[in-house]
Amino acid sequence: MAAWDVSIVVEELGPDALPVNLSVTSDLHVGGVIVKLVEKTQMNQDWSDHALWWEQKQQWLLRTSWTLDKYGIHADARLIFMPQHKPLRLGLPNGITLRLRACFSNPVFQTVMGICRLLNIRRPEELSLLRPVEEKKKKKDKDPSEEIYDLTEVPLSAASHSSMYNGVPQHFASSEQMQCIYKMLSVTQQPPAPELLQKQYRPASVVDKAHINGRWLDSSRCLMQQGVQENDRLWLRFKYFTFYDIEPQSDAVRLTQLYEQARWAILLEDIDCTEEEMMLFGALQYHISKVSQTEPLTQSTNAAMDDLESALQSLEVKMEGGSDSASEMLDIMTAPELNDYLKMFRPKRLTLRGYKQYWFKFQETSISYFKSKEESVGEPIQQINLKGCEVAPDVNLSAQKFLIRLLIPAPEGMNEVYLRCENEQQYAQWMAACRTASKGKTLADSSYQSEIQNIQSFLEMQKTTLGSHGSSSMTDEGINTYSVVSPRYHKKYKIKQLTPRILDAYQNVAQLSLTEAVMRFLQIWQALPDFGLSYVVVRFKGSRKDEVLGIAPNRLIRIDLSVGDVVKTWRYNNMKQWNVNWDIRQVAIEFEGNINIAFSCVTADCKIVHEFIGGYIFMLTRSRMKSDKLDEELFHKLTGGHDAL
């Protein structure tokens, strides 16, 4: 077979060095090319991490047994011989920037797994990499050198979890400096300075939020294929908002970074909350910053662990569903009824009708409503079965607003219903009843009374003594209120107005341990109506205008871009299949009941939407078994599309 020359650039020879010319044949395998190349460079070093990169095809030649002919490589191929692991600047949710070695040849999914293994973060499938948002800098602002913590020399084992010594992973225990860096990863940061808050990018609209979601990297392709170069800056963030199997004893870094991402989402108004909730978030941040200086995160009380275990068990029941038993049948037969006047509103497009009062009856897992109490002996206007529905709170204590938002499964999607209660007691009873019924349980179940108590204690925590700010027994202990609330409150209130309100809320959380406070912060964050929504601007098939698609852990939401109203909701458990036409970049989804939707993406590639949907379905397949084995093949099947591995 005739020989021909191929030119290969060797990074180790420097940027100004000429390519190395090799005489090869088409039947020579890639491994043989590398051997000849190393011999010709006459450099004595470890080449085990090096591989060939085909620049025109944007492809790594990792199958060293393949011949040049099988790869389709000819004399005009531009090949580069370089390391597969290169330095990368990684911004974490807590604002710290690390410089570490990341794999540029594996799919991003595996690269994230390697990074999480280095940082001792379990459940890496919940995280991913995205390109950072460019910060707008004023001309007067000097560009201070960013402090970067170097982890490029940290050795990393192939084991899924490294051994721990005195609460520090083995690969961080080599020096005092490394131990300090690990402490920065696993300990919550102090509240940011107000000046820093003002400089941060804040999405002003749902379209701005949608543009951010267009920055996620493709999990199926490597960093080099996506234009990421050595020493580029990327963000590591939680992408899928289904946090599984959290164990404070083992998840110090994971829990800390999750708290920091949630805190910045609140401070930068990435997610909406009421004024009372913001004061409670501020009080929890203040308490966490105080306690974190003296108490490690992994030190938790038995009560906190019990609460966590109880929450996980509750989640397991919700996911798996309960089986009918004699005791459950007895509960249904003896379940008490809940009756009262409530106001109801069904949001529909182009309607100006407000809330209308009805007499409601709650029985078993359904609610029925009548025009009046007197007519409740007859047939109801409608009976709604709440089993499997979604229940979300919408409460504003200062405005005496107590709303229950119900998303009820229907063949064409989800029907939205709002119930307005008159006071806290009524709200606690009906909210608890709706939550209990959504899990398929009746009011006779013991969880109903405990749910009422949880809601009442939650409302109590949000209370701020608005009329007696000056009478608070707490004093200003150096709290910087502008560091723990979002910037819009800086304009709305003065410090002397904010401080008493935050300190009043602080009295309700002052006895919590660090772990309990962090878990409580995350619990309240996850209870917000817009929690877990990732937005993408799309154009639905047959429509002439852009709309917003909200992607949640368990459903898709169609939102009117002009007014922000929810038009339709579809649940994943009603989804039969989804497909992507990669030629016209269109996503098509089929739901039960012959419901079909199709859309093209405006602010993000359709691969990102496809990956979100497949990723969330993958998250639902995880069981409570303590195995750390991750089914990578299934993840790539669900998210990889036409170029799945």
CSV table of C-alpha atoms in Angstrom, one decimal, residues 204-415:
chain,number,residue,atom,x,y,z
A,204,ALA,CA,-35.6,41.3,34.2
A,205,SER,CA,-38.1,39.1,32.5
A,206,VAL,CA,-39.0,35.5,31.7
A,207,VAL,CA,-37.3,36.0,28.3
A,208,ASP,CA,-34.0,36.9,30.1
A,209,LYS,CA,-34.4,33.7,32.1
A,210,ALA,CA,-35.0,31.7,28.9
A,211,HIS,CA,-31.8,33.1,27.4
A,212,ILE,CA,-29.8,31.8,30.4
A,213,ASN,CA,-31.1,28.3,29.7
A,214,GLY,CA,-29.8,28.5,26.2
A,215,ARG,CA,-26.3,28.4,27.7
A,216,TRP,CA,-26.3,24.8,29.0
A,217,LEU,CA,-23.7,22.6,27.3
A,218,ASP,CA,-24.7,19.5,25.5
A,219,SER,CA,-24.2,16.5,27.8
A,220,SER,CA,-23.6,14.1,24.9
A,221,ARG,CA,-20.7,16.0,23.3
A,222,CYS,CA,-17.3,16.7,24.7
A,223,LEU,CA,-15.9,20.2,25.7
A,224,MET,CA,-13.7,20.5,22.6
A,225,GLN,CA,-16.7,19.8,20.3
A,226,GLN,CA,-18.5,22.7,21.9
A,227,GLY,CA,-15.7,25.2,21.4
A,228,VAL,CA,-14.5,25.2,25.0
A,229,GLN,CA,-10.7,25.9,25.2
A,230,GLU,CA,-8.1,25.4,27.8
A,231,ASN,CA,-8.5,27.8,30.8
A,232,ASP,CA,-12.0,28.9,29.6
A,233,ARG,CA,-14.5,29.7,32.3
A,234,LEU,CA,-17.7,27.7,32.9
A,235,TRP,CA,-20.3,27.4,35.6
A,236,LEU,CA,-21.2,24.3,37.5
A,237,ARG,CA,-24.8,24.4,38.5
A,238,PHE,CA,-27.7,22.2,39.6
A,239,LYS,CA,-29.7,21.7,36.4
A,240,TYR,CA,-32.3,19.2,37.4
A,241,PHE,CA,-34.4,20.2,40.4
A,242,THR,CA,-35.0,16.8,41.8
A,243,PHE,CA,-32.6,16.4,44.7
A,244,TYR,CA,-32.4,12.7,45.6
A,245,ASP,CA,-31.1,10.9,48.7
A,246,ILE,CA,-29.7,14.0,50.5
A,247,GLU,CA,-27.7,12.9,53.5
A,248,PRO,CA,-26.1,15.7,55.5
A,249,GLN,CA,-23.4,13.4,56.9
A,250,SER,CA,-22.2,12.6,53.4
A,251,ASP,CA,-23.3,15.6,51.4
A,252,ALA,CA,-21.6,18.6,53.0
A,253,VAL,CA,-20.4,20.0,49.7
A,254,ARG,CA,-23.5,19.1,47.8
A,255,LEU,CA,-25.8,20.6,50.4
A,256,THR,CA,-23.7,23.8,50.7
A,257,GLN,CA,-23.6,24.4,47.0
A,258,LEU,CA,-27.3,23.7,46.7
A,259,TYR,CA,-28.1,26.2,49.4
A,260,GLU,CA,-25.9,28.8,47.7
A,261,GLN,CA,-27.6,28.3,44.4
A,262,ALA,CA,-31.0,28.6,46.1
A,263,ARG,CA,-29.8,31.7,48.0
A,264,TRP,CA,-28.6,33.5,44.9
A,265,ALA,CA,-31.8,32.6,43.0
A,266,ILE,CA,-33.7,34.4,45.8
A,267,LEU,CA,-31.4,37.4,46.1
A,268,LEU,CA,-31.2,37.9,42.3
A,269,GLU,CA,-35.0,37.5,42.0
A,270,ASP,CA,-34.7,34.6,39.7
A,271,ILE,CA,-37.7,33.2,41.5
A,272,ASP,CA,-40.6,35.1,42.9
A,273,CYS,CA,-41.6,35.0,46.5
A,274,THR,CA,-43.8,37.1,48.9
A,275,GLU,CA,-42.5,39.8,51.2
A,276,GLU,CA,-43.0,37.5,54.3
A,277,GLU,CA,-41.1,34.7,52.6
A,278,MET,CA,-38.3,37.1,51.7
A,279,MET,CA,-38.0,38.2,55.4
A,280,LEU,CA,-37.9,34.6,56.4
A,281,PHE,CA,-35.3,33.8,53.8
A,282,GLY,CA,-33.3,36.8,55.2
A,283,ALA,CA,-33.6,35.6,58.8
A,284,LEU,CA,-32.5,32.1,57.8
A,285,GLN,CA,-29.4,33.5,55.9
A,286,TYR,CA,-28.5,35.6,58.9
A,287,HIS,CA,-28.9,32.6,61.3
A,288,ILE,CA,-26.9,30.3,58.9
A,289,SER,CA,-24.1,32.9,58.6
A,290,LYS,CA,-23.8,33.1,62.4
A,291,VAL,CA,-24.0,29.4,63.2
A,292,SER,CA,-21.7,28.3,60.3
A,293,GLN,CA,-18.7,30.0,62.0
A,294,THR,CA,-18.9,27.7,65.0
A,295,GLU,CA,-20.8,24.6,63.9
A,296,PRO,CA,-20.0,22.2,61.0
A,297,LEU,CA,-22.7,21.4,58.5
A,298,THR,CA,-22.5,17.7,59.0
A,299,GLN,CA,-23.3,18.0,62.7
A,300,SER,CA,-27.1,17.6,62.8
A,301,THR,CA,-29.5,16.7,65.5
A,302,ASN,CA,-31.5,13.5,65.6
A,303,ALA,CA,-34.6,15.5,65.0
A,304,ALA,CA,-33.2,16.9,61.7
A,305,MET,CA,-32.2,13.4,60.5
A,306,ASP,CA,-35.6,12.1,61.5
A,307,ASP,CA,-37.3,14.9,59.6
A,308,LEU,CA,-35.2,14.2,56.6
A,309,GLU,CA,-35.8,10.5,56.7
A,310,SER,CA,-39.5,11.2,57.1
A,311,ALA,CA,-39.5,13.4,54.1
A,312,LEU,CA,-37.7,10.8,52.0
A,313,GLN,CA,-40.2,8.1,53.1
A,314,SER,CA,-43.0,10.5,52.2
A,315,LEU,CA,-41.4,11.0,48.8
A,316,GLU,CA,-41.2,7.2,48.3
A,317,VAL,CA,-44.9,6.8,49.1
A,318,LYS,CA,-45.7,9.6,46.7
A,319,MET,CA,-43.6,8.1,43.9
A,320,GLU,CA,-44.7,4.5,44.3
A,321,GLY,CA,-48.2,4.9,45.6
A,322,GLY,CA,-49.9,2.9,48.3
A,323,SER,CA,-51.6,-0.4,47.9
A,324,ASP,CA,-55.2,-0.8,48.9
A,325,SER,CA,-55.5,-2.6,52.2
A,326,ALA,CA,-58.2,-3.3,54.8
A,327,SER,CA,-57.0,-0.5,57.0
A,328,GLU,CA,-57.0,2.0,54.1
A,329,MET,CA,-60.6,0.9,53.2
A,330,LEU,CA,-61.6,1.5,56.8
A,331,ASP,CA,-60.0,4.9,56.7
A,332,ILE,CA,-62.1,5.8,53.7
A,333,MET,CA,-65.3,4.5,55.3
A,334,THR,CA,-64.7,6.6,58.4
A,335,ALA,CA,-63.1,9.6,56.9
A,336,PRO,CA,-64.5,12.9,58.3
A,337,GLU,CA,-65.9,15.6,56.0
A,338,LEU,CA,-64.7,19.2,55.7
A,339,ASN,CA,-67.4,21.8,54.8
A,340,ASP,CA,-67.2,25.5,54.4
A,341,TYR,CA,-67.7,28.6,52.2
A,342,LEU,CA,-64.7,29.2,49.9
A,343,LYS,CA,-64.1,31.5,46.9
A,344,MET,CA,-63.1,29.8,43.7
A,345,PHE,CA,-61.5,31.1,40.5
A,346,ARG,CA,-60.7,29.3,37.3
A,347,PRO,CA,-58.2,31.3,35.3
A,348,LYS,CA,-59.0,31.3,31.7
A,349,ARG,CA,-57.7,33.5,28.9
A,350,LEU,CA,-59.7,36.6,27.9
A,351,THR,CA,-61.8,36.6,31.1
A,352,LEU,CA,-62.4,39.3,33.6
A,353,ARG,CA,-64.4,37.3,36.1
A,354,GLY,CA,-63.1,37.2,39.6
A,355,TYR,CA,-63.6,34.9,42.6
A,356,LYS,CA,-67.0,33.5,43.2
A,357,GLN,CA,-68.2,32.1,46.5
A,358,TYR,CA,-69.4,28.5,46.8
A,359,TRP,CA,-70.2,26.0,49.5
A,360,PHE,CA,-67.5,23.3,49.4
A,361,LYS,CA,-67.6,19.7,50.7
A,362,PHE,CA,-64.5,17.7,51.1
A,363,GLN,CA,-65.1,13.9,51.2
A,364,GLU,CA,-62.6,11.1,50.8
A,365,THR,CA,-60.2,12.5,48.1
A,366,SER,CA,-62.6,14.7,46.3
A,367,ILE,CA,-64.1,18.2,46.7
A,368,SER,CA,-67.6,19.1,45.6
A,369,TYR,CA,-69.0,22.6,45.4
A,370,PHE,CA,-72.6,24.0,45.5
A,371,LYS,CA,-74.2,27.4,45.1
A,372,SER,CA,-75.0,27.5,48.8
A,373,LYS,CA,-75.1,25.4,51.9
A,374,GLU,CA,-78.8,24.8,51.6
A,375,GLU,CA,-78.3,23.2,48.1
A,376,SER,CA,-75.6,20.8,49.4
A,377,VAL,CA,-78.1,18.0,49.9
A,378,GLY,CA,-78.6,17.8,46.1
A,379,GLU,CA,-76.2,17.3,43.2
A,380,PRO,CA,-73.0,19.4,43.2
A,381,ILE,CA,-72.1,21.8,40.4
A,382,GLN,CA,-69.0,19.7,40.0
A,383,GLN,CA,-67.0,17.1,41.9
A,384,ILE,CA,-63.2,17.2,41.5
A,385,ASN,CA,-61.0,14.3,42.4
A,386,LEU,CA,-57.7,15.6,43.8
A,387,LYS,CA,-55.7,12.3,43.7
A,388,GLY,CA,-52.6,12.9,41.6
A,389,CYS,CA,-53.1,16.7,41.4
A,390,GLU,CA,-50.5,19.3,42.2
A,391,VAL,CA,-51.0,21.6,45.2
A,392,ALA,CA,-49.2,24.9,45.5
A,393,PRO,CA,-49.5,27.7,48.1
A,394,ASP,CA,-49.9,31.4,47.3
A,395,VAL,CA,-49.9,33.2,50.7
A,396,ASN,CA,-49.3,36.8,51.6
A,397,LEU,CA,-49.8,37.3,55.4
A,398,SER,CA,-49.6,41.1,55.4
A,399,ALA,CA,-52.3,41.3,52.7
A,400,GLN,CA,-54.3,38.4,54.3
A,401,LYS,CA,-54.1,36.5,51.1
A,402,PHE,CA,-54.5,32.7,51.5
A,403,LEU,CA,-54.7,31.0,48.1
A,404,ILE,CA,-54.6,27.3,47.2
A,405,ARG,CA,-53.5,26.6,43.7
A,406,LEU,CA,-54.6,23.3,42.2
A,407,LEU,CA,-53.4,21.8,39.0
A,408,ILE,CA,-55.8,18.9,38.2
A,409,PRO,CA,-55.0,16.3,35.6
A,410,ALA,CA,-57.2,16.3,32.6
A,411,PRO,CA,-57.1,14.5,29.2
A,412,GLU,CA,-56.1,17.8,27.4
A,413,GLY,CA,-53.5,18.8,30.0
A,414,MET,CA,-54.0,20.3,33.4
A,415,ASN,CA,-56.9,22.3,34.7
